[in-house]
Structure formats: C-alpha cells, structure tokens
PDB file of C-alpha atoms in Angstrom:
ATOM      1  CA  MET A   1      -6.325  13.531   9.770  1.00  0.00           C
ATOM      2  CA  ARG A   2      -7.312  12.409   6.843  1.00  0.00           C
ATOM      3  CA  GLN A   3      -6.884   8.717   5.985  1.00  0.00           C
ATOM      4  CA  ASP A   4      -4.598   7.268   3.075  1.00  0.00           C
ATOM      5  CA  ASN A   5      -6.531   5.307   1.480  1.00  0.00           C
ATOM      6  CA  ARG A   6      -4.180   3.964  -1.145  1.00  0.00           C
ATOM      7  CA  LEU A   7      -3.225   0.946  -0.261  1.00  0.00           C
ATOM      8  CA  SER A   8      -6.514  -0.663  -0.866  1.00  0.00           C
ATOM      9  CA  ARG A   9      -7.376   1.371  -3.982  1.00  0.00           C
ATOM     10  CA  VAL A  10      -3.525  -0.124  -5.164  1.00  0.00           C
ATOM     11  CA  LEU A  11      -4.787  -3.752  -4.274  1.00  0.00           C
ATOM     12  CA  HIS A  12      -8.051  -3.183  -6.407  1.00  0.00           C
ATOM     13  CA  ALA A  13      -6.267  -2.399  -9.443  1.00  0.00           C
ATOM     14  CA  LEU A  14      -4.093  -4.728  -9.302  1.00  0.00           C
ATOM     15  CA  LEU A  15      -6.614  -7.586  -8.829  1.00  0.00           C
ATOM     16  CA  HIS A  16      -7.989  -5.556 -12.039  1.00  0.00           C
ATOM     17  CA  LEU A  17      -4.884  -5.885 -13.954  1.00  0.00           C
ATOM     18  CA  ASP A  18      -4.765  -9.671 -13.238  1.00  0.00           C
ATOM     19  CA  GLY A  19      -8.188  -9.805 -15.045  1.00  0.00           C
ATOM     20  CA  MET A  20      -6.980  -8.073 -18.082  1.00  0.00           C
ATOM     21  CA  ASP A  21      -5.260  -9.384 -21.267  1.00  0.00           C
ATOM     22  CA  ARG A  22      -3.612  -6.032 -21.950  1.00  0.00           C
ATOM     23  CA  PRO A  23      -2.502  -3.081 -20.309  1.00  0.00           C
ATOM     24  CA  ALA A  24      -4.682  -0.919 -18.742  1.00  0.00           C
ATOM     25  CA  THR A  25      -4.560   2.900 -19.184  1.00  0.00           C
ATOM     26  CA  SER A  26      -4.193   5.236 -16.241  1.00  0.00           C
ATOM     27  CA  GLU A  27      -7.717   6.857 -17.453  1.00  0.00           C
ATOM     28  CA  GLN A  28      -9.267   3.402 -17.257  1.00  0.00           C
ATOM     29  CA  ILE A  29      -7.548   2.822 -13.896  1.00  0.00           C
ATOM     30  CA  ALA A  30      -8.762   6.140 -12.516  1.00  0.00           C
ATOM     31  CA  GLN A  31     -11.701   5.256 -13.771  1.00  0.00           C
ATOM     32  CA  MET A  32     -12.021   1.701 -11.913  1.00  0.00           C
ATOM     33  CA  LEU A  33     -10.970   3.967  -8.740  1.00  0.00           C
ATOM     34  CA  GLN A  34     -13.096   7.066  -8.825  1.00  0.00           C
ATOM     35  CA  THR A  35     -10.001   9.137  -9.281  1.00  0.00           C
ATOM     36  CA  ASN A  36      -8.023  11.410 -11.941  1.00  0.00           C
ATOM     37  CA  SER A  37      -5.285   9.754 -13.907  1.00  0.00           C
ATOM     38  CA  ALA A  38      -2.703  12.032 -12.845  1.00  0.00           C
ATOM     39  CA  VAL A  39      -3.316  10.230  -9.122  1.00  0.00           C
ATOM     40  CA  VAL A  40      -2.933   7.081 -10.789  1.00  0.00           C
ATOM     41  CA  ARG A  41       0.576   7.932 -12.463  1.00  0.00           C
ATOM     42  CA  ARG A  42       1.744   9.239  -9.142  1.00  0.00           C
ATOM     43  CA  THR A  43       0.262   6.096  -7.124  1.00  0.00           C
ATOM     44  CA  MET A  44       1.553   3.508 -10.061  1.00  0.00           C
ATOM     45  CA  SER A  45       4.858   4.815 -10.344  1.00  0.00           C
ATOM     46  CA  GLY A  46       6.105   3.419  -6.673  1.00  0.00           C
ATOM     47  CA  LEU A  47       5.076   0.265  -7.666  1.00  0.00           C
ATOM     48  CA  ARG A  48       6.775   0.541 -10.822  1.00  0.00           C
ATOM     49  CA  GLU A  49      10.149   0.822  -8.901  1.00  0.00           C
ATOM     50  CA  ALA A  50       9.309  -1.936  -7.074  1.00  0.00           C
ATOM     51  CA  GLY A  51       9.007  -4.707  -9.644  1.00  0.00           C
ATOM     52  CA  ILE A  52       4.968  -4.962  -9.673  1.00  0.00           C
ATOM     53  CA  VAL A  53       4.213  -3.529 -12.150  1.00  0.00           C
ATOM     54  CA  THR A  54       5.389  -2.441 -15.443  1.00  0.00           C
ATOM     55  CA  SER A  55       4.394   0.398 -18.024  1.00  0.00           C
ATOM     56  CA  THR A  56       4.637   0.826 -21.926  1.00  0.00           C
ATOM     57  CA  LYS A  57       4.191   4.442 -23.554  1.00  0.00           C
ATOM     58  CA  GLY A  58       1.572   4.580 -26.792  1.00  0.00           C
ATOM     59  CA  HIS A  59      -0.841   2.618 -29.014  1.00  0.00           C
ATOM     60  CA  GLY A  60      -1.644  -0.410 -26.676  1.00  0.00           C
ATOM     61  CA  GLY A  61       0.339   0.819 -23.667  1.00  0.00           C
ATOM     62  CA  GLY A  62      -0.538   1.158 -20.219  1.00  0.00           C
ATOM     63  CA  TRP A  63       0.060  -0.314 -17.191  1.00  0.00           C
ATOM     64  CA  ALA A  64       0.314  -4.325 -16.479  1.00  0.00           C
ATOM     65  CA  LEU A  65       1.248  -6.509 -14.026  1.00  0.00           C
ATOM     66  CA  ALA A  66       5.493  -7.315 -13.574  1.00  0.00           C
ATOM     67  CA  LYS A  67       4.910 -10.540 -12.086  1.00  0.00           C
ATOM     68  CA  PRO A  68       1.982 -13.294 -10.968  1.00  0.00           C
ATOM     69  CA  LEU A  69       0.631 -12.337  -8.349  1.00  0.00           C
ATOM     70  CA  THR A  70       1.187 -15.062  -5.805  1.00  0.00           C
ATOM     71  CA  ASP A  71       4.692 -13.316  -5.689  1.00  0.00           C
ATOM     72  CA  VAL A  72       3.205  -9.693  -4.348  1.00  0.00           C
ATOM     73  CA  THR A  73       2.317  -9.734  -1.288  1.00  0.00           C
ATOM     74  CA  LEU A  74       0.192  -6.875   0.686  1.00  0.00           C
ATOM     75  CA  PHE A  75       3.641  -5.884   2.848  1.00  0.00           C
ATOM     76  CA  ALA A  76       5.426  -5.388  -0.710  1.00  0.00           C
ATOM     77  CA  ILE A  77       2.724  -2.986  -1.847  1.00  0.00           C
ATOM     78  CA  TYR A  78       2.845  -1.063   1.309  1.00  0.00           C
ATOM     79  CA  GLU A  79       6.442  -0.544   0.993  1.00  0.00           C
ATOM     80  CA  ALA A  80       5.786   0.016  -2.613  1.00  0.00           C
ATOM     81  CA  LEU A  81       3.988   2.598  -1.617  1.00  0.00           C
ATOM     82  CA  GLY A  82       6.652   4.574   0.704  1.00  0.00           C
ATOM     83  CA  SER A  83       5.175   2.762   4.385  1.00  0.00           C
ATOM     84  CA  PRO A  84       2.559   5.080   5.016  1.00  0.00           C
ATOM     85  CA  LYS A  85       2.612   6.022   8.647  1.00  0.00           C
ATOM     86  CA  LEU A  86      -0.182   4.035  10.803  1.00  0.00           C
ATOM     87  CA  PHE A  87      -0.963   5.949  13.417  1.00  0.00           C
ATOM     88  CA  ALA A  88      -2.009   9.921  14.264  1.00  0.00           C
ATOM     89  CA  ILE A  89      -0.885   8.895  17.539  1.00  0.00           C
ATOM     90  CA  GLY A  90       2.667  10.465  18.718  1.00  0.00           C
ATOM     91  CA  ASN A  91       4.587  12.437  21.242  1.00  0.00           C
ATOM     92  CA  ASP A  92       5.087  16.049  21.289  1.00  0.00           C
ATOM     93  CA  ASP A  93       8.710  16.343  22.107  1.00  0.00           C
ATOM     94  CA  ASP A  94      11.102  13.634  21.130  1.00  0.00           C
ATOM     95  CA  ASN A  95      13.371  14.210  24.567  1.00  0.00           C
ATOM     96  CA  PRO A  96      11.248  16.143  27.544  1.00  0.00           C
ATOM     97  CA  SER A  97      12.947  16.908  30.368  1.00  0.00           C
ATOM     98  CA  CYS A  98      10.251  15.154  32.944  1.00  0.00           C
ATOM     99  CA  LEU A  99      10.996  11.673  33.814  1.00  0.00           C
ATOM    100  CA  LEU A 100       7.480  11.060  34.081  1.00  0.00           C
ATOM    101  CA  ALA A 101       6.834  12.394  30.244  1.00  0.00           C
ATOM    102  CA  ARG A 102       9.626  10.113  29.258  1.00  0.00           C
ATOM    103  CA  ALA A 103       8.249   6.926  30.721  1.00  0.00           C
ATOM    104  CA  ALA A 104       5.153   8.015  29.208  1.00  0.00           C
ATOM    105  CA  TYR A 105       6.121   8.635  25.919  1.00  0.00           C
ATOM    106  CA  ALA A 106       7.799   5.240  26.286  1.00  0.00           C
ATOM    107  CA  ALA A 107       4.913   3.209  26.758  1.00  0.00           C
ATOM    108  CA  THR A 108       3.640   4.709  23.748  1.00  0.00           C
ATOM    109  CA  ASP A 109       6.279   4.272  21.378  1.00  0.00           C
ATOM    110  CA  ASN A 110       6.723   1.030  22.620  1.00  0.00           C
ATOM    111  CA  ALA A 111       2.947   0.158  21.840  1.00  0.00           C
ATOM    112  CA  LEU A 112       3.214   2.065  17.957  1.00  0.00           C
ATOM    113  CA  HIS A 113       6.107  -0.121  17.542  1.00  0.00           C
ATOM    114  CA  ALA A 114       4.927  -3.559  18.517  1.00  0.00           C
ATOM    115  CA  ALA A 115       1.299  -2.706  17.119  1.00  0.00           C
ATOM    116  CA  GLN A 116       3.485  -1.614  13.510  1.00  0.00           C
ATOM    117  CA  LEU A 117       5.193  -4.832  13.501  1.00  0.00           C
ATOM    118  CA  GLN A 118       2.247  -6.699  13.947  1.00  0.00           C
ATOM    119  CA  PHE A 119       0.943  -4.900  11.346  1.00  0.00           C
ATOM    120  CA  ARG A 120       3.611  -5.322   9.027  1.00  0.00           C
ATOM    121  CA  ALA A 121       3.845  -9.496   9.623  1.00  0.00           C
ATOM    122  CA  SER A 122      -0.306  -9.323   8.907  1.00  0.00           C
ATOM    123  CA  LEU A 123       0.248  -7.686   5.713  1.00  0.00           C
ATOM    124  CA  ASP A 124       3.541  -9.722   4.762  1.00  0.00           C
ATOM    125  CA  ALA A 125       1.632 -13.192   5.443  1.00  0.00           C
ATOM    126  CA  ILE A 126      -0.706 -12.226   2.502  1.00  0.00           C
ATOM    127  CA  THR A 127       0.041 -12.211  -1.482  1.00  0.00           C
ATOM    128  CA  VAL A 128      -2.486 -10.134  -4.184  1.00  0.00           C
ATOM    129  CA  LYS A 129      -3.988 -13.666  -5.717  1.00  0.00           C
ATOM    130  CA  GLN A 130      -4.868 -14.465  -2.336  1.00  0.00           C
ATOM    131  CA  LEU A 131      -6.951 -11.684  -1.722  1.00  0.00           C
ATOM    132  CA  ALA A 132      -8.114 -12.792  -5.097  1.00  0.00           C
ATOM    133  CA  GLU A 133      -9.039 -16.032  -4.350  1.00  0.00           C
ATOM    134  CA  GLY A 134     -10.867 -15.368  -1.057  1.00  0.00           C
ATOM    135  CA  ARG A 135      -8.071 -16.381   1.074  1.00  0.00           C
ATOM    136  CA  ASP A 136      -6.854 -13.601   2.837  1.00  0.00           C
ATOM    137  CA  LYS A 137      -8.722 -14.626   6.322  1.00  0.00           C
ATOM    138  CA  ASP A 138      -7.228 -17.627   6.581  1.00  0.00           C
ATOM    139  CA  ALA A 139      -3.262 -15.652   6.859  1.00  0.00           C
TER     140      ALA A 139
END
C-alpha cells in the first residue's frame, strides 16, 4: 500500500509560507516539495476551503497563509486533506456469519478505533507554529 505523505509535505510548505513576505506560486511550492505544480494546487485547494490558506491569481499572486500558524493545528490540516486512512489493516467482511470471525473483527475494529482517536488527539494538541519553534515534543 502506498503511503500518503501529504500531511508532512503540507506542513513543510506552510512553514515556508510563514517565513515569506509575499505569496508563493504553485511552482515555487512544487520546487520546495520536489513535486509538480498541479499536485500543489490540488492539495492546497483543500487547505483553502478550510480557511488555512488563501490564493490569488495573476501577477504577484500565489498561496499565502489565511491565519496565523498559532491558530492551525495539525488535526485541522489532516481534516483539510480529507482525513486520509491511517491503516491498511481491515476486515474482509462487514457482517460475517461466523461468531469467531465476529469476535476477531470486533477486537480489530476496537483497536483501530482507539488508535485513530489517539492519533487525532495527538495532532490536535500541536499547532504548526509549535513545529516551527521546535516545541512539538512537549505536546
């Protein structure tokens, strides 16, 4: 299964945007992230819809922060990216007839749910600004 690396890549881009005095074009961000500008536009559009970034067209336009990074949690970015699936683990049948399969699936589902809640809580406890300041380990 291919890994979804958009969260870390978007964080990288936002940290750069925070240090810039003007908007960054999709091409500039693509160069930072070693990808292409179409991927940047597609990814950043979710952040724009969530109110994390803004975009302007034309000469001097590009992507800029819509709010301070102190107001943006990693969880908000995760949600803006569509809450990508965390695990490749899953059950092969939604409604098994075997009682043993039901017990095994329930145990798996419960563990995955608990892990997902912990992951979300961890992301919600860290702002992007804390990453810039190296304080994410304190969360």
